[in-house]
Tab-separated table of N, CA and C in Angstrom:
chain	number	residue	atom	x	y	z
A	1	UNK	N	92.170	-25.866	10.616
A	1	UNK	CA	92.531	-24.856	9.650
A	1	UNK	C	91.545	-24.963	8.494
A	2	UNK	N	91.259	-23.829	7.909
A	2	UNK	CA	90.375	-23.824	6.745
A	2	UNK	C	91.226	-23.720	5.486
A	3	UNK	N	91.003	-24.644	4.568
A	3	UNK	CA	91.728	-24.689	3.296
A	3	UNK	C	90.741	-24.639	2.139
A	4	UNK	N	91.163	-24.072	1.048
A	4	UNK	CA	90.381	-24.163	-0.188
A	4	UNK	C	90.752	-25.484	-0.863
A	5	UNK	N	89.776	-26.082	-1.519
A	5	UNK	CA	90.055	-27.345	-2.200
A	5	UNK	C	89.177	-27.464	-3.437
A	6	UNK	N	89.807	-27.859	-4.529
A	6	UNK	CA	89.063	-28.104	-5.763
A	6	UNK	C	89.753	-29.237	-6.518
A	7	UNK	N	89.275	-29.511	-7.703
A	7	UNK	CA	89.775	-30.647	-8.479
A	7	UNK	C	91.280	-30.532	-8.751
A	8	UNK	N	91.801	-29.311	-8.855
A	8	UNK	CA	93.240	-29.145	-9.099
A	8	UNK	C	94.081	-29.748	-7.974
A	9	UNK	N	93.597	-29.648	-6.733
A	9	UNK	CA	94.363	-30.212	-5.620
A	9	UNK	C	94.517	-31.727	-5.766
A	10	UNK	N	93.476	-32.386	-6.254
A	10	UNK	CA	93.557	-33.836	-6.436
A	10	UNK	C	94.442	-34.190	-7.626
A	11	UNK	N	94.429	-33.339	-8.647
A	11	UNK	CA	95.330	-33.558	-9.789
A	11	UNK	C	96.779	-33.392	-9.345
A	12	UNK	N	97.048	-32.366	-8.531
A	12	UNK	CA	98.406	-32.166	-8.018
A	12	UNK	C	98.830	-33.338	-7.133
A	13	UNK	N	97.894	-33.846	-6.332
A	13	UNK	CA	98.198	-35.001	-5.473
A	13	UNK	C	98.679	-36.168	-6.332
A	14	UNK	N	97.953	-36.456	-7.401
A	14	UNK	CA	98.335	-37.564	-8.280
A	14	UNK	C	99.670	-37.301	-8.959
A	15	UNK	N	99.889	-36.076	-9.397
A	15	UNK	CA	101.140	-35.736	-10.087
A	15	UNK	C	102.333	-35.779	-9.132
A	16	UNK	N	102.143	-35.295	-7.903
A	16	UNK	CA	103.251	-35.271	-6.940
A	16	UNK	C	103.718	-36.667	-6.558
A	17	UNK	N	102.836	-37.621	-6.634
A	17	UNK	CA	103.196	-38.985	-6.255
A	17	UNK	C	103.612	-39.832	-7.456
A	18	UNK	N	103.670	-39.220	-8.631
A	18	UNK	CA	104.082	-39.937	-9.847
A	18	UNK	C	105.583	-39.767	-10.075
A	19	UNK	N	106.258	-40.815	-10.566
A	19	UNK	CA	107.685	-40.690	-10.862
A	19	UNK	C	107.923	-39.662	-11.970
A	20	UNK	N	109.055	-39.035	-11.957
A	20	UNK	CA	109.532	-38.060	-12.945
A	20	UNK	C	108.698	-36.774	-12.911
A	21	UNK	N	107.408	-36.893	-13.150
A	21	UNK	CA	106.529	-35.730	-13.182
A	21	UNK	C	106.509	-35.022	-11.828
A	22	UNK	N	106.614	-35.790	-10.759
A	22	UNK	CA	106.545	-35.238	-9.414
A	22	UNK	C	107.526	-34.113	-9.160
A	23	UNK	N	108.753	-34.253	-9.659
A	23	UNK	CA	109.765	-33.214	-9.442
A	23	UNK	C	109.387	-31.905	-10.117
A	24	UNK	N	108.891	-31.973	-11.336
A	24	UNK	CA	108.484	-30.762	-12.066
A	24	UNK	C	107.283	-30.098	-11.396
A	25	UNK	N	106.334	-30.908	-10.959
A	25	UNK	CA	105.153	-30.373	-10.289
A	25	UNK	C	105.562	-29.721	-8.972
A	26	UNK	N	106.480	-30.350	-8.250
A	26	UNK	CA	106.968	-29.764	-7.005
A	26	UNK	C	107.561	-28.385	-7.263
A	27	UNK	N	108.386	-28.256	-8.290
A	27	UNK	CA	108.985	-26.951	-8.619
A	27	UNK	C	107.910	-25.898	-8.857
A	28	UNK	N	106.893	-26.250	-9.629
A	28	UNK	CA	105.812	-25.303	-9.933
A	28	UNK	C	105.043	-24.920	-8.669
A	29	UNK	N	104.763	-25.909	-7.824
A	29	UNK	CA	104.011	-25.625	-6.606
A	29	UNK	C	104.836	-24.831	-5.598
A	30	UNK	N	106.127	-25.084	-5.538
A	30	UNK	CA	106.993	-24.283	-4.669
A	30	UNK	C	106.947	-22.830	-5.133
A	31	UNK	N	107.094	-22.605	-6.428
A	31	UNK	CA	107.031	-21.239	-6.967
A	31	UNK	C	105.699	-20.571	-6.624
A	32	UNK	N	104.614	-21.310	-6.768
A	32	UNK	CA	103.291	-20.778	-6.450
A	32	UNK	C	103.208	-20.363	-4.984
A	33	UNK	N	103.662	-21.233	-4.084
A	33	UNK	CA	103.589	-20.931	-2.653
A	33	UNK	C	104.502	-19.772	-2.262
A	34	UNK	N	105.670	-19.694	-2.867
A	34	UNK	CA	106.564	-18.559	-2.591
A	34	UNK	C	105.880	-17.258	-3.014
A	35	UNK	N	105.226	-17.272	-4.157
A	35	UNK	CA	104.526	-16.068	-4.624
A	35	UNK	C	103.366	-15.706	-3.701
A	36	UNK	N	102.519	-16.682	-3.396
A	36	UNK	CA	101.331	-16.426	-2.577
A	36	UNK	C	101.726	-15.912	-1.191
A	37	UNK	N	102.646	-16.598	-0.536
A	37	UNK	CA	103.033	-16.156	0.805
A	37	UNK	C	103.927	-14.928	0.750
A	38	UNK	N	104.706	-14.786	-0.307
A	38	UNK	CA	105.510	-13.578	-0.468
A	38	UNK	C	104.640	-12.337	-0.556
A	39	UNK	N	103.489	-12.467	-1.200
A	39	UNK	CA	102.554	-11.345	-1.302
A	39	UNK	C	101.961	-10.968	0.049
A	40	UNK	N	102.001	-11.871	1.015
A	40	UNK	CA	101.483	-11.589	2.355
A	40	UNK	C	102.541	-10.964	3.264
A	41	UNK	N	103.786	-10.983	2.827
A	41	UNK	CA	104.878	-10.438	3.637
A	41	UNK	C	104.711	-8.934	3.810
A	42	UNK	N	105.189	-8.447	4.945
A	42	UNK	CA	105.157	-7.009	5.204
A	42	UNK	C	105.944	-6.284	4.115
A	43	UNK	N	105.515	-5.083	3.770
A	43	UNK	CA	106.224	-4.317	2.735
A	43	UNK	C	107.729	-4.245	3.014
A	44	UNK	N	108.496	-4.491	1.965
A	44	UNK	CA	109.946	-4.423	2.073
A	44	UNK	C	110.619	-5.698	2.546
A	45	UNK	N	109.839	-6.740	2.864
A	45	UNK	CA	110.423	-7.977	3.396
A	45	UNK	C	110.316	-9.165	2.447
A	46	UNK	N	109.531	-9.037	1.407
A	46	UNK	CA	109.277	-10.178	0.518
A	46	UNK	C	110.567	-10.745	-0.074
A	47	UNK	N	111.343	-9.902	-0.703
A	47	UNK	CA	112.529	-10.365	-1.427
A	47	UNK	C	113.529	-11.066	-0.510
A	48	UNK	N	113.706	-10.555	0.696
A	48	UNK	CA	114.680	-11.156	1.611
A	48	UNK	C	114.202	-12.493	2.169
A	49	UNK	N	112.914	-12.757	2.109
A	49	UNK	CA	112.350	-14.006	2.632
A	49	UNK	C	112.216	-15.094	1.568
A	50	UNK	N	112.198	-14.720	0.311
A	50	UNK	CA	111.909	-15.682	-0.756
A	50	UNK	C	112.879	-16.859	-0.827
A	51	UNK	N	114.204	-16.674	-0.724
A	51	UNK	CA	115.089	-17.853	-0.772
A	51	UNK	C	114.812	-18.840	0.372
A	52	UNK	N	114.509	-18.306	1.550
A	52	UNK	CA	114.172	-19.156	2.695
A	52	UNK	C	112.888	-19.932	2.406
A	53	UNK	N	111.863	-19.222	1.956
A	53	UNK	CA	110.584	-19.881	1.682
A	53	UNK	C	110.721	-20.926	0.582
A	54	UNK	N	111.488	-20.633	-0.443
A	54	UNK	CA	111.661	-21.583	-1.553
A	54	UNK	C	112.229	-22.904	-1.042
A	55	UNK	N	113.272	-22.845	-0.247
A	55	UNK	CA	113.888	-24.068	0.280
A	55	UNK	C	112.966	-24.761	1.276
A	56	UNK	N	112.345	-23.976	2.148
A	56	UNK	CA	111.453	-24.539	3.161
A	56	UNK	C	110.277	-25.255	2.497
A	57	UNK	N	109.600	-24.573	1.570
A	57	UNK	CA	108.442	-25.179	0.912
A	57	UNK	C	108.836	-26.416	0.113
A	58	UNK	N	110.010	-26.413	-0.475
A	58	UNK	CA	110.484	-27.586	-1.204
A	58	UNK	C	110.525	-28.805	-0.278
A	59	UNK	N	110.977	-28.610	0.935
A	59	UNK	CA	111.034	-29.718	1.903
A	59	UNK	C	109.639	-30.188	2.307
A	60	UNK	N	108.683	-29.268	2.381
A	60	UNK	CA	107.351	-29.668	2.840
A	60	UNK	C	106.627	-30.578	1.856
A	61	UNK	N	107.044	-30.597	0.606
A	61	UNK	CA	106.382	-31.509	-0.330
A	61	UNK	C	106.728	-32.961	-0.019
A	62	UNK	N	107.890	-33.204	0.575
A	62	UNK	CA	108.197	-34.554	1.063
A	62	UNK	C	107.285	-34.904	2.236
A	63	UNK	N	107.007	-33.916	3.080
A	63	UNK	CA	106.068	-34.128	4.184
A	63	UNK	C	104.701	-34.515	3.629
A	64	UNK	N	104.250	-33.790	2.629
A	64	UNK	CA	102.936	-34.022	2.018
A	64	UNK	C	102.820	-35.459	1.516
A	65	UNK	N	103.792	-35.902	0.757
A	65	UNK	CA	103.766	-37.263	0.209
A	65	UNK	C	103.815	-38.288	1.341
A	66	UNK	N	104.632	-38.043	2.349
A	66	UNK	CA	104.718	-38.954	3.489
A	66	UNK	C	103.380	-39.034	4.227
A	67	UNK	N	102.716	-37.905	4.389
A	67	UNK	CA	101.416	-37.895	5.064
A	67	UNK	C	100.377	-38.673	4.256
A	68	UNK	N	100.407	-38.528	2.936
A	68	UNK	CA	99.494	-39.309	2.094
A	68	UNK	C	99.751	-40.800	2.266
A	69	UNK	N	101.032	-41.182	2.264
A	69	UNK	CA	101.389	-42.599	2.436
A	69	UNK	C	100.984	-43.117	3.809
A	70	UNK	N	100.917	-42.217	4.794
A	70	UNK	CA	100.516	-42.605	6.147
A	70	UNK	C	98.997	-42.710	6.288
A	71	UNK	N	98.265	-42.382	5.211
A	71	UNK	CA	96.819	-42.545	5.229
A	71	UNK	C	96.010	-41.279	5.442
A	72	UNK	N	96.655	-40.137	5.470
A	72	UNK	CA	95.918	-38.888	5.617
A	72	UNK	C	95.242	-38.530	4.292
A	73	UNK	N	94.112	-37.844	4.374
A	73	UNK	CA	93.446	-37.362	3.162
A	73	UNK	C	94.296	-36.267	2.524
A	74	UNK	N	93.946	-35.908	1.299
A	74	UNK	CA	94.660	-34.828	0.619
A	74	UNK	C	94.608	-33.553	1.449
A	75	UNK	N	93.438	-33.195	1.948
A	75	UNK	CA	93.302	-31.962	2.733
A	75	UNK	C	94.126	-32.027	4.014
A	76	UNK	N	94.120	-33.162	4.693
A	76	UNK	CA	94.916	-33.300	5.916
A	76	UNK	C	96.406	-33.213	5.620
A	77	UNK	N	96.854	-33.880	4.566
A	77	UNK	CA	98.278	-33.836	4.208
A	77	UNK	C	98.698	-32.413	3.870
A	78	UNK	N	97.848	-31.716	3.138
A	78	UNK	CA	98.156	-30.326	2.785
A	78	UNK	C	98.118	-29.446	4.026
A	79	UNK	N	97.159	-29.706	4.912
A	79	UNK	CA	97.086	-28.931	6.150
A	79	UNK	C	98.357	-29.112	6.977
A	80	UNK	N	98.867	-30.329	7.051
A	80	UNK	CA	100.104	-30.580	7.797
A	80	UNK	C	101.220	-29.684	7.277
A	81	UNK	N	101.345	-29.567	5.961
A	81	UNK	CA	102.417	-28.731	5.404
A	81	UNK	C	102.172	-27.252	5.681
A	82	UNK	N	100.923	-26.843	5.669
A	82	UNK	CA	100.616	-25.444	5.988
A	82	UNK	C	100.890	-25.160	7.463
A	83	UNK	N	100.631	-26.123	8.317
A	83	UNK	CA	100.955	-25.955	9.733
A	83	UNK	C	102.463	-25.806	9.898
A	84	UNK	N	103.237	-26.632	9.196
A	84	UNK	CA	104.699	-26.487	9.241
A	84	UNK	C	105.108	-25.069	8.851
A	85	UNK	N	104.526	-24.556	7.779
A	85	UNK	CA	104.867	-23.203	7.322
A	85	UNK	C	104.498	-22.171	8.377
A	86	UNK	N	103.351	-22.339	9.011
A	86	UNK	CA	102.943	-21.387	10.039
A	86	UNK	C	103.847	-21.453	11.257
A	87	UNK	N	104.346	-22.636	11.600
A	87	UNK	CA	105.344	-22.733	12.673
A	87	UNK	C	106.585	-21.933	12.294
A	88	UNK	N	107.012	-22.060	11.049
A	88	UNK	CA	108.192	-21.337	10.577
A	88	UNK	C	107.944	-19.830	10.593
A	89	UNK	N	106.788	-19.411	10.129
A	89	UNK	CA	106.463	-17.982	10.153
A	89	UNK	C	106.490	-17.469	11.592
A	90	UNK	N	105.917	-18.231	12.503
A	90	UNK	CA	105.913	-17.853	13.918
A	90	UNK	C	107.345	-17.731	14.447
A	91	UNK	N	108.167	-18.720	14.159
A	91	UNK	CA	109.550	-18.709	14.647
A	91	UNK	C	110.328	-17.494	14.158
A	92	UNK	N	109.941	-16.951	13.027
A	92	UNK	CA	110.599	-15.767	12.476
A	92	UNK	C	109.884	-14.464	12.840
A	93	UNK	N	108.731	-14.567	13.495
A	93	UNK	CA	107.959	-13.374	13.810
A	93	UNK	C	107.226	-12.807	12.607
A	94	UNK	N	107.026	-13.628	11.599
A	94	UNK	CA	106.341	-13.182	10.380
A	94	UNK	C	104.832	-13.382	10.539
A	95	UNK	N	104.274	-12.800	11.576
A	95	UNK	CA	102.877	-13.054	11.927
A	95	UNK	C	101.897	-12.596	10.852
A	96	UNK	N	102.293	-11.618	10.048
A	96	UNK	CA	101.401	-11.137	8.989
A	96	UNK	C	101.198	-12.185	7.901
A	97	UNK	N	102.032	-13.207	7.884
A	97	UNK	CA	101.924	-14.261	6.875
A	97	UNK	C	101.178	-15.490	7.399
A	98	UNK	N	100.875	-15.502	8.691
A	98	UNK	CA	100.266	-16.688	9.298
A	98	UNK	C	98.820	-16.871	8.847
A	99	UNK	N	98.419	-18.146	8.755
A	99	UNK	CA	97.062	-18.498	8.333
A	99	UNK	C	96.136	-18.763	9.511
A	100	UNK	N	96.684	-18.868	10.697
A	100	UNK	CA	95.886	-18.983	11.911
A	100	UNK	C	96.606	-18.202	13.006
A	101	UNK	N	95.870	-17.754	14.036
A	101	UNK	CA	96.480	-16.931	15.083
A	101	UNK	C	97.526	-17.687	15.901
A	102	UNK	N	98.447	-16.928	16.460
A	102	UNK	CA	99.529	-17.475	17.284
A	102	UNK	C	98.979	-18.353	18.403
A	103	UNK	N	97.860	-17.963	18.999
A	103	UNK	CA	97.344	-18.725	20.140
A	103	UNK	C	96.761	-20.083	19.751
A	104	UNK	N	96.754	-20.427	18.470
A	104	UNK	CA	96.286	-21.740	18.028
A	104	UNK	C	97.431	-22.673	17.616
A	105	UNK	N	98.679	-22.250	17.812
A	105	UNK	CA	99.825	-23.084	17.414
A	105	UNK	C	99.789	-24.455	18.073
A	106	UNK	N	99.671	-24.482	19.391
A	106	UNK	CA	99.690	-25.758	20.129
A	106	UNK	C	98.544	-26.665	19.708
A	107	UNK	N	97.361	-26.097	19.542
A	107	UNK	CA	96.196	-26.898	19.170
A	107	UNK	C	96.395	-27.559	17.803
A	108	UNK	N	96.964	-26.820	16.866
A	108	UNK	CA	97.244	-27.410	15.550
A	108	UNK	C	98.319	-28.491	15.662
A	109	UNK	N	99.328	-28.258	16.476
A	109	UNK	CA	100.371	-29.270	16.665
A	109	UNK	C	99.759	-30.552	17.243
A	110	UNK	N	98.940	-30.404	18.268
A	110	UNK	CA	98.385	-31.564	18.971
A	110	UNK	C	97.517	-32.436	18.068
A	111	UNK	N	96.828	-31.851	17.107
A	111	UNK	CA	95.976	-32.644	16.215
A	111	UNK	C	96.768	-33.663	15.413
A	112	UNK	N	97.994	-33.315	15.062
A	112	UNK	CA	98.830	-34.212	14.257
A	112	UNK	C	100.056	-34.678	15.034
A	113	UNK	N	99.978	-34.621	16.344
A	113	UNK	CA	101.137	-34.923	17.187
A	113	UNK	C	101.779	-36.275	16.895
A	114	UNK	N	101.035	-37.367	16.737
A	114	UNK	CA	101.709	-38.641	16.437
A	114	UNK	C	102.547	-38.575	15.151
A	115	UNK	N	102.016	-37.974	14.099
A	115	UNK	CA	102.766	-37.829	12.846
A	115	UNK	C	103.974	-36.926	13.067
A	116	UNK	N	103.756	-35.799	13.718
A	116	UNK	CA	104.856	-34.867	13.963
A	116	UNK	C	105.957	-35.522	14.800
A	117	UNK	N	105.582	-36.230	15.855
A	117	UNK	CA	106.596	-36.883	16.696
A	117	UNK	C	107.367	-37.939	15.916
A	118	UNK	N	106.664	-38.701	15.103
A	118	UNK	CA	107.324	-39.746	14.311
A	118	UNK	C	108.415	-39.160	13.420
A	119	UNK	N	108.226	-37.919	12.981
A	119	UNK	CA	109.167	-37.280	12.054
A	119	UNK	C	109.958	-36.144	12.707
A	120	UNK	N	109.980	-36.128	14.044
A	120	UNK	CA	110.735	-35.123	14.812
A	120	UNK	C	110.371	-33.689	14.447
A	121	UNK	N	109.121	-33.454	14.119
A	121	UNK	CA	108.631	-32.105	13.829
A	121	UNK	C	108.138	-31.488	15.130
A	122	UNK	N	108.613	-30.291	15.406
A	122	UNK	CA	108.149	-29.523	16.561
A	122	UNK	C	107.840	-28.106	16.086
A	123	UNK	N	107.247	-27.323	16.955
A	123	UNK	CA	107.014	-25.921	16.605
A	123	UNK	C	108.352	-25.237	16.365
A	124	UNK	N	109.347	-25.554	17.180
A	124	UNK	CA	110.675	-24.942	17.034
A	124	UNK	C	111.455	-25.481	15.838
A	125	UNK	N	111.169	-26.711	15.423
A	125	UNK	CA	111.839	-27.323	14.267
A	125	UNK	C	110.762	-27.874	13.329
A	126	UNK	N	110.117	-26.996	12.565
A	126	UNK	CA	108.952	-27.411	11.790
A	126	UNK	C	109.211	-28.388	10.652
A	127	UNK	N	110.446	-28.559	10.234
A	127	UNK	CA	110.723	-29.538	9.178
A	127	UNK	C	111.102	-30.899	9.738
A	128	UNK	N	111.680	-30.936	10.924
A	128	UNK	CA	112.086	-32.208	11.503
A	128	UNK	C	112.913	-33.026	10.535
A	129	UNK	N	112.533	-34.289	10.361
A	129	UNK	CA	113.257	-35.208	9.473
A	129	UNK	C	113.140	-34.842	7.991
A	130	UNK	N	112.250	-33.932	7.656
A	130	UNK	CA	112.054	-33.569	6.248
A	130	UNK	C	112.999	-32.455	5.788
A	131	UNK	N	113.880	-32.026	6.653
A	131	UNK	CA	114.896	-31.040	6.260
A	131	UNK	C	115.924	-31.790	5.418
A	132	UNK	N	115.742	-31.748	4.108
A	132	UNK	CA	116.611	-32.508	3.205
A	132	UNK	C	117.583	-31.614	2.439
A	133	UNK	N	117.644	-30.356	2.820
A	133	UNK	CA	118.561	-29.415	2.188
A	133	UNK	C	118.807	-28.251	3.138
A	134	UNK	N	119.772	-27.458	2.813
A	134	UNK	CA	120.073	-26.265	3.604
A	134	UNK	C	118.955	-25.240	3.398
A	135	UNK	N	118.500	-24.656	4.483
A	135	UNK	CA	117.468	-23.623	4.411
A	135	UNK	C	118.151	-22.278	4.659
A	136	UNK	N	118.193	-21.407	3.658
A	136	UNK	CA	118.840	-20.107	3.858
A	136	UNK	C	118.174	-19.327	4.994
A	137	UNK	N	118.980	-18.625	5.747
A	137	UNK	CA	118.406	-17.813	6.820
A	137	UNK	C	117.713	-16.601	6.215
A	138	UNK	N	116.806	-16.044	6.971
A	138	UNK	CA	116.087	-14.836	6.561
A	138	UNK	C	115.883	-13.987	7.807
A	139	UNK	N	115.930	-12.683	7.668
A	139	UNK	CA	115.813	-11.813	8.836
A	139	UNK	C	114.475	-11.991	9.556
A	140	UNK	N	114.525	-12.213	10.860
A	140	UNK	CA	113.288	-12.318	11.629
A	140	UNK	C	112.740	-10.930	11.984
A	141	UNK	N	111.487	-10.917	12.357
A	141	UNK	CA	110.856	-9.714	12.902
A	141	UNK	C	110.182	-10.130	14.215
A	142	UNK	N	110.999	-10.600	15.154
A	142	UNK	CA	110.491	-11.176	16.399
A	142	UNK	C	109.705	-10.179	17.241
A	143	UNK	N	109.943	-8.887	17.048
A	143	UNK	CA	109.192	-7.880	17.794
A	143	UNK	C	107.691	-7.969	17.507
A	144	UNK	N	107.323	-8.547	16.377
A	144	UNK	CA	105.906	-8.694	16.037
A	144	UNK	C	105.205	-9.705	16.934
A	145	UNK	N	105.970	-10.560	17.601
A	145	UNK	CA	105.360	-11.543	18.496
A	145	UNK	C	104.815	-10.886	19.759
A	146	UNK	N	105.303	-9.672	20.089
A	146	UNK	CA	104.819	-8.965	21.276
A	146	UNK	C	103.359	-8.554	21.128
A	147	UNK	N	102.957	-8.190	19.940
A	147	UNK	CA	101.585	-7.779	19.649
A	147	UNK	C	101.266	-8.226	18.222
A	148	UNK	N	101.082	-9.544	18.032
A	148	UNK	CA	100.963	-10.076	16.669
A	148	UNK	C	99.723	-9.585	15.928
A	149	UNK	N	99.943	-9.257	14.673
A	149	UNK	CA	98.843	-8.936	13.767
A	149	UNK	C	98.760	-10.065	12.749
A	150	UNK	N	97.532	-10.494	12.495
A	150	UNK	CA	97.295	-11.625	11.590
A	150	UNK	C	96.268	-11.247	10.526
A	151	UNK	N	96.615	-10.381	9.601
A	151	UNK	CA	95.610	-9.955	8.622
A	151	UNK	C	95.113	-11.074	7.707
A	152	UNK	N	95.850	-12.166	7.613
A	152	UNK	CA	95.462	-13.266	6.721
A	152	UNK	C	95.030	-14.512	7.489
A	153	UNK	N	95.011	-14.423	8.818
A	153	UNK	CA	94.686	-15.589	9.645
A	153	UNK	C	93.178	-15.748	9.791
A	154	UNK	N	92.761	-17.004	9.856
A	154	UNK	CA	91.375	-17.327	10.134
A	154	UNK	C	91.364	-18.241	11.345
A	155	UNK	N	90.987	-17.696	12.473
A	155	UNK	CA	90.945	-18.469	13.702
A	155	UNK	C	89.659	-19.254	13.828
A	156	UNK	N	89.643	-20.146	14.814
A	156	UNK	CA	88.452	-20.916	15.104
A	156	UNK	C	88.324	-22.219	14.334
A	157	UNK	N	89.361	-22.589	13.606
A	157	UNK	CA	89.320	-23.823	12.821
A	157	UNK	C	90.403	-24.806	13.276
A	158	UNK	N	90.846	-24.701	14.519
A	158	UNK	CA	91.967	-25.516	14.989
A	158	UNK	C	91.569	-26.942	15.350
A	159	UNK	N	90.270	-27.218	15.479
A	159	UNK	CA	89.843	-28.535	15.936
A	159	UNK	C	89.783	-29.587	14.834
A	160	UNK	N	89.872	-29.167	13.561
A	160	UNK	CA	89.788	-30.121	12.454
A	160	UNK	C	90.209	-29.405	11.171
A	161	UNK	N	90.320	-30.148	10.093
A	161	UNK	CA	90.546	-29.533	8.787
A	161	UNK	C	89.170	-29.195	8.215
A	162	UNK	N	89.036	-27.985	7.720
A	162	UNK	CA	87.805	-27.520	7.092
A	162	UNK	C	88.126	-27.200	5.644
A	163	UNK	N	87.279	-27.659	4.748
A	163	UNK	CA	87.527	-27.498	3.322
A	163	UNK	C	86.448	-26.603	2.728
A	164	UNK	N	86.906	-25.545	2.054
A	164	UNK	CA	85.995	-24.652	1.341
A	164	UNK	C	86.112	-24.953	-0.150
A	165	UNK	N	84.981	-25.279	-0.773
A	165	UNK	CA	85.016	-25.594	-2.205
A	165	UNK	C	84.828	-24.333	-3.043
A	166	UNK	N	84.806	-24.490	-4.350
A	166	UNK	CA	84.696	-23.349	-5.260
A	166	UNK	C	83.400	-22.566	-5.092
A	167	UNK	N	82.358	-23.207	-4.566
A	167	UNK	CA	81.082	-22.513	-4.368
A	167	UNK	C	81.035	-21.766	-3.041
A	168	UNK	N	82.080	-21.931	-2.209
A	168	UNK	CA	82.117	-21.271	-0.909
A	168	UNK	C	81.582	-22.125	0.226
A	169	UNK	N	81.116	-23.333	-0.097
A	169	UNK	CA	80.606	-24.233	0.933
A	169	UNK	C	81.772	-24.784	1.751
A	170	UNK	N	81.596	-24.792	3.075
A	170	UNK	CA	82.638	-25.285	3.974
A	170	UNK	C	82.170	-26.591	4.594
A	171	UNK	N	83.015	-27.625	4.480
A	171	UNK	CA	82.731	-28.909	5.104
A	171	UNK	C	83.882	-29.277	6.025
A	172	UNK	N	83.560	-30.023	7.036
A	172	UNK	CA	84.560	-30.446	8.010
A	172	UNK	C	85.084	-31.813	7.620
A	173	UNK	N	86.392	-32.002	7.698
A	173	UNK	CA	86.984	-33.313	7.498
A	173	UNK	C	87.894	-33.435	6.306
A	174	UNK	N	87.440	-33.111	5.144
A	174	UNK	CA	88.305	-33.162	3.970
A	174	UNK	C	88.515	-34.539	3.385
A	175	UNK	N	87.453	-35.312	3.195
A	175	UNK	CA	87.591	-36.637	2.582
A	175	UNK	C	87.980	-36.500	1.120
A	176	UNK	N	88.783	-37.424	0.637
A	176	UNK	CA	89.141	-37.456	-0.776
A	176	UNK	C	87.912	-37.901	-1.573
A	177	UNK	N	87.812	-37.517	-2.849
A	177	UNK	CA	86.624	-37.854	-3.651
A	177	UNK	C	86.288	-39.339	-3.646
A	178	UNK	N	87.305	-40.195	-3.758
A	178	UNK	CA	87.037	-41.633	-3.787
A	178	UNK	C	86.526	-42.143	-2.443
A	179	UNK	N	86.851	-41.430	-1.343
A	179	UNK	CA	86.364	-41.824	-0.024
A	179	UNK	C	84.948	-41.320	0.220
A	180	UNK	N	84.602	-40.201	-0.401
A	180	UNK	CA	83.293	-39.592	-0.189
A	180	UNK	C	82.197	-40.301	-0.983
A	181	UNK	N	82.573	-41.043	-2.013
A	181	UNK	CA	81.582	-41.705	-2.874
A	181	UNK	C	80.943	-42.897	-2.208
């Protein structure tokens, strides 16, 4: 998957893993993700999906911290959470919100399979053990799976995490700054 990455992502990483501050930062980042992905929703569907996305994204921040503790880079940990979200979008038929095409679901799962298995994460249950609260239901649009449209998806990046910096340069791997030095 291709992700954007800049100094703010590393600041958020540090804040999310800090006591007390982490909860406030999580709230802000959940709001940001609900807005960003809500804007990708098909017309007329944003509002009905927002409560679901808010709860779902809140759970993925526990995944992010767990992935960091397991030794994944910031980009890899963030990619894991984005993959979880894309599994959820797929399960609901929200293909217009997906960041990679439907035919790359398995490939993305397989890259992180040991982590996903350890936490009971599957394509059908994208939160696995990280479901720490009730996730409100939201109306699916499963008919979109018959002929999926992915206006926001970027295919061809399923073999690794790719990081695009502020200058537009794309690098493969996503090493943290302290690892790259």
